[in-house]
């Protein structure tokens, strides 16, 4: 599908930048009308970044990503592994991939740059097929 020169294709489950975007958003500023210090849940939130690719100039992009804080807990138990845990992450449930053309690319450099746009976000288990999940040994 194409509109305004952008090429869009849909897929479910965020598969490109996952946790990196979520971490970046958590370090960012607040959303209007929401106290982010006490917000629990997962929501779509607007943010901006500069799309970069070797051989091209950068392009400022504003898009939507997932941001939030989900219920997580651990408690000790008597049987191995001696801990019971419930860990959820704010994750992408539905996205669109948008492709733009970066400006002033060198000859022979493909100017296309694709990135995901969050349509729906939910608290859920961390799926290693679409997200970088950090675990301890």
PDB file of C-alpha atoms in Angstrom:
ATOM      1  CA  UNK A   1       0.000   0.000   0.000  1.00  0.00           C
ATOM      2  CA  UNK A   2       1.369   3.485  -0.783  1.00  0.00           C
ATOM      3  CA  UNK A   3       0.356   6.959   0.355  1.00  0.00           C
ATOM      4  CA  UNK A   4       2.147  10.317   0.134  1.00  0.00           C
ATOM      5  CA  UNK A   5       5.189   8.528  -1.278  1.00  0.00           C
ATOM      6  CA  UNK A   6       5.429   6.145   1.703  1.00  0.00           C
ATOM      7  CA  UNK A   7       5.178   2.405   1.208  1.00  0.00           C
ATOM      8  CA  UNK A   8       3.387   0.594   4.032  1.00  0.00           C
ATOM      9  CA  UNK A   9       3.012  -3.103   4.770  1.00  0.00           C
ATOM     10  CA  UNK A  10       1.349  -4.598   7.856  1.00  0.00           C
ATOM     11  CA  UNK A  11       2.551  -7.363  10.117  1.00  0.00           C
ATOM     12  CA  UNK A  12       1.811  -8.420  13.674  1.00  0.00           C
ATOM     13  CA  UNK A  13       4.477  -8.632  16.362  1.00  0.00           C
ATOM     14  CA  UNK A  14       7.159  -6.025  16.408  1.00  0.00           C
ATOM     15  CA  UNK A  15      10.310  -7.458  14.891  1.00  0.00           C
ATOM     16  CA  UNK A  16      12.825  -4.706  14.329  1.00  0.00           C
ATOM     17  CA  UNK A  17      14.039  -2.714  17.303  1.00  0.00           C
ATOM     18  CA  UNK A  18      11.902  -3.983  20.223  1.00  0.00           C
ATOM     19  CA  UNK A  19      13.515  -3.385  23.578  1.00  0.00           C
ATOM     20  CA  UNK A  20      15.907  -0.690  22.338  1.00  0.00           C
ATOM     21  CA  UNK A  21      12.989   1.618  21.480  1.00  0.00           C
ATOM     22  CA  UNK A  22      11.229   0.865  24.744  1.00  0.00           C
ATOM     23  CA  UNK A  23      14.371   1.649  26.764  1.00  0.00           C
ATOM     24  CA  UNK A  24      14.874   4.872  24.796  1.00  0.00           C
ATOM     25  CA  UNK A  25      11.292   5.922  25.434  1.00  0.00           C
ATOM     26  CA  UNK A  26      11.535   5.217  29.154  1.00  0.00           C
ATOM     27  CA  UNK A  27      14.473   7.617  29.327  1.00  0.00           C
ATOM     28  CA  UNK A  28      12.518  10.286  27.416  1.00  0.00           C
ATOM     29  CA  UNK A  29      10.117  13.010  28.526  1.00  0.00           C
ATOM     30  CA  UNK A  30       6.511  12.729  29.641  1.00  0.00           C
ATOM     31  CA  UNK A  31       3.222  12.376  27.782  1.00  0.00           C
ATOM     32  CA  UNK A  32       0.608  15.072  28.256  1.00  0.00           C
ATOM     33  CA  UNK A  33      -1.958  14.440  30.982  1.00  0.00           C
ATOM     34  CA  UNK A  34      -0.290  11.264  32.300  1.00  0.00           C
ATOM     35  CA  UNK A  35       1.927  11.016  35.386  1.00  0.00           C
ATOM     36  CA  UNK A  36       4.584   8.681  33.982  1.00  0.00           C
ATOM     37  CA  UNK A  37       6.067   8.069  37.460  1.00  0.00           C
ATOM     38  CA  UNK A  38       2.935   6.180  38.502  1.00  0.00           C
ATOM     39  CA  UNK A  39       1.604   4.934  35.136  1.00  0.00           C
ATOM     40  CA  UNK A  40       1.267   1.150  34.955  1.00  0.00           C
ATOM     41  CA  UNK A  41       0.370  -0.385  31.627  1.00  0.00           C
ATOM     42  CA  UNK A  42       1.444  -0.257  28.026  1.00  0.00           C
ATOM     43  CA  UNK A  43       0.531   2.436  25.522  1.00  0.00           C
ATOM     44  CA  UNK A  44       1.363   3.792  22.085  1.00  0.00           C
ATOM     45  CA  UNK A  45       3.466   6.943  22.441  1.00  0.00           C
ATOM     46  CA  UNK A  46       4.847   9.382  19.878  1.00  0.00           C
ATOM     47  CA  UNK A  47       8.598   9.923  19.635  1.00  0.00           C
ATOM     48  CA  UNK A  48      11.144  11.240  17.159  1.00  0.00           C
ATOM     49  CA  UNK A  49      14.496   9.989  15.932  1.00  0.00           C
ATOM     50  CA  UNK A  50      16.936  10.594  13.101  1.00  0.00           C
ATOM     51  CA  UNK A  51      16.984   7.849  10.469  1.00  0.00           C
ATOM     52  CA  UNK A  52      20.584   7.252   9.365  1.00  0.00           C
ATOM     53  CA  UNK A  53      22.220   5.043   6.792  1.00  0.00           C
ATOM     54  CA  UNK A  54      25.839   5.048   5.540  1.00  0.00           C
ATOM     55  CA  UNK A  55      26.088   7.099   2.366  1.00  0.00           C
ATOM     56  CA  UNK A  56      22.922   9.167   2.985  1.00  0.00           C
ATOM     57  CA  UNK A  57      21.997  12.291   4.945  1.00  0.00           C
ATOM     58  CA  UNK A  58      19.873  11.788   8.055  1.00  0.00           C
ATOM     59  CA  UNK A  59      16.115  12.353   8.077  1.00  0.00           C
ATOM     60  CA  UNK A  60      14.107  13.470  11.147  1.00  0.00           C
ATOM     61  CA  UNK A  61      11.181  11.071  11.690  1.00  0.00           C
ATOM     62  CA  UNK A  62       8.291  11.237  14.150  1.00  0.00           C
ATOM     63  CA  UNK A  63       6.545   7.908  14.715  1.00  0.00           C
ATOM     64  CA  UNK A  64       4.678   5.873  17.346  1.00  0.00           C
ATOM     65  CA  UNK A  65       6.274   3.263  19.600  1.00  0.00           C
ATOM     66  CA  UNK A  66       5.336   1.269  22.694  1.00  0.00           C
ATOM     67  CA  UNK A  67       6.067   2.633  26.128  1.00  0.00           C
ATOM     68  CA  UNK A  68       5.058   1.470  29.552  1.00  0.00           C
ATOM     69  CA  UNK A  69       5.581  -0.373  32.774  1.00  0.00           C
ATOM     70  CA  UNK A  70       4.035  -3.809  33.232  1.00  0.00           C
ATOM     71  CA  UNK A  71       3.399  -5.911  36.319  1.00  0.00           C
ATOM     72  CA  UNK A  72       6.465  -7.922  37.314  1.00  0.00           C
ATOM     73  CA  UNK A  73       7.141  -9.825  40.515  1.00  0.00           C
ATOM     74  CA  UNK A  74       9.292 -12.585  42.005  1.00  0.00           C
ATOM     75  CA  UNK A  75       8.959 -14.599  45.196  1.00  0.00           C
ATOM     76  CA  UNK A  76      11.111 -17.268  46.825  1.00  0.00           C
ATOM     77  CA  UNK A  77       9.910 -20.893  46.834  1.00  0.00           C
ATOM     78  CA  UNK A  78      11.299 -24.043  48.459  1.00  0.00           C
ATOM     79  CA  UNK A  79      11.775 -26.061  45.251  1.00  0.00           C
ATOM     80  CA  UNK A  80      14.367 -25.443  42.492  1.00  0.00           C
ATOM     81  CA  UNK A  81      14.923 -23.025  40.888  1.00  0.00           C
ATOM     82  CA  UNK A  82      13.899 -21.494  44.272  1.00  0.00           C
ATOM     83  CA  UNK A  83      12.091 -18.563  42.717  1.00  0.00           C
ATOM     84  CA  UNK A  84       8.715 -18.059  41.098  1.00  0.00           C
ATOM     85  CA  UNK A  85       8.457 -15.103  38.787  1.00  0.00           C
ATOM     86  CA  UNK A  86       5.899 -13.268  36.728  1.00  0.00           C
ATOM     87  CA  UNK A  87       7.553 -10.959  34.236  1.00  0.00           C
ATOM     88  CA  UNK A  88       5.794  -9.042  31.512  1.00  0.00           C
ATOM     89  CA  UNK A  89       7.130  -6.400  29.152  1.00  0.00           C
ATOM     90  CA  UNK A  90       5.487  -3.603  27.205  1.00  0.00           C
ATOM     91  CA  UNK A  91       5.573  -5.048  23.716  1.00  0.00           C
ATOM     92  CA  UNK A  92       4.338  -4.396  20.216  1.00  0.00           C
ATOM     93  CA  UNK A  93       1.143  -6.288  19.411  1.00  0.00           C
ATOM     94  CA  UNK A  94       0.451  -4.778  15.992  1.00  0.00           C
ATOM     95  CA  UNK A  95       2.649  -2.610  13.782  1.00  0.00           C
ATOM     96  CA  UNK A  96       3.001  -1.181  10.292  1.00  0.00           C
ATOM     97  CA  UNK A  97       6.298  -0.904   8.474  1.00  0.00           C
ATOM     98  CA  UNK A  98       6.802   2.452   6.797  1.00  0.00           C
ATOM     99  CA  UNK A  99       9.481   3.011   4.155  1.00  0.00           C
ATOM    100  CA  UNK A 100      10.825   6.479   3.375  1.00  0.00           C
ATOM    101  CA  UNK A 101      13.599   7.700   1.108  1.00  0.00           C
ATOM    102  CA  UNK A 102      16.603   9.303   2.791  1.00  0.00           C
ATOM    103  CA  UNK A 103      17.929  12.494   1.174  1.00  0.00           C
ATOM    104  CA  UNK A 104      21.174  13.051  -0.714  1.00  0.00           C
ATOM    105  CA  UNK A 105      22.359   9.437  -0.921  1.00  0.00           C
ATOM    106  CA  UNK A 106      25.629   8.661  -2.654  1.00  0.00           C
ATOM    107  CA  UNK A 107      25.476   6.996  -6.040  1.00  0.00           C
ATOM    108  CA  UNK A 108      24.783   3.277  -5.681  1.00  0.00           C
ATOM    109  CA  UNK A 109      23.303   3.602  -2.158  1.00  0.00           C
ATOM    110  CA  UNK A 110      19.687   2.490  -1.791  1.00  0.00           C
ATOM    111  CA  UNK A 111      17.886   5.489  -0.242  1.00  0.00           C
ATOM    112  CA  UNK A 112      15.046   3.397   1.237  1.00  0.00           C
ATOM    113  CA  UNK A 113      14.816   3.230   5.026  1.00  0.00           C
ATOM    114  CA  UNK A 114      12.130   1.123   6.772  1.00  0.00           C
ATOM    115  CA  UNK A 115      10.944   1.414  10.364  1.00  0.00           C
ATOM    116  CA  UNK A 116       8.006   0.088  12.398  1.00  0.00           C
ATOM    117  CA  UNK A 117       5.075   2.199  13.597  1.00  0.00           C
ATOM    118  CA  UNK A 118       3.203   0.910  16.646  1.00  0.00           C
ATOM    119  CA  UNK A 119      -0.543   0.475  16.175  1.00  0.00           C
ATOM    120  CA  UNK A 120      -1.261  -1.463  19.383  1.00  0.00           C
ATOM    121  CA  UNK A 121       0.844  -2.245  22.447  1.00  0.00           C
ATOM    122  CA  UNK A 122       0.181  -4.657  25.309  1.00  0.00           C
ATOM    123  CA  UNK A 123       1.814  -6.042  28.425  1.00  0.00           C
ATOM    124  CA  UNK A 124       2.844  -9.598  27.662  1.00  0.00           C
ATOM    125  CA  UNK A 125       5.529 -12.221  27.895  1.00  0.00           C
ATOM    126  CA  UNK A 126       8.782 -11.383  26.194  1.00  0.00           C
ATOM    127  CA  UNK A 127       8.854 -13.286  22.887  1.00  0.00           C
ATOM    128  CA  UNK A 128      12.429 -13.956  21.762  1.00  0.00           C
ATOM    129  CA  UNK A 129      11.186 -14.294  18.177  1.00  0.00           C
ATOM    130  CA  UNK A 130      10.437 -10.568  18.015  1.00  0.00           C
ATOM    131  CA  UNK A 131      12.166  -8.910  20.974  1.00  0.00           C
ATOM    132  CA  UNK A 132      15.576  -9.010  22.642  1.00  0.00           C
ATOM    133  CA  UNK A 133      14.766 -10.508  26.034  1.00  0.00           C
ATOM    134  CA  UNK A 134      17.317 -10.245  28.841  1.00  0.00           C
ATOM    135  CA  UNK A 135      17.553 -13.304  31.080  1.00  0.00           C
ATOM    136  CA  UNK A 136      19.840 -14.283  33.933  1.00  0.00           C
ATOM    137  CA  UNK A 137      21.723 -17.555  34.189  1.00  0.00           C
TER     138      UNK A 137
END
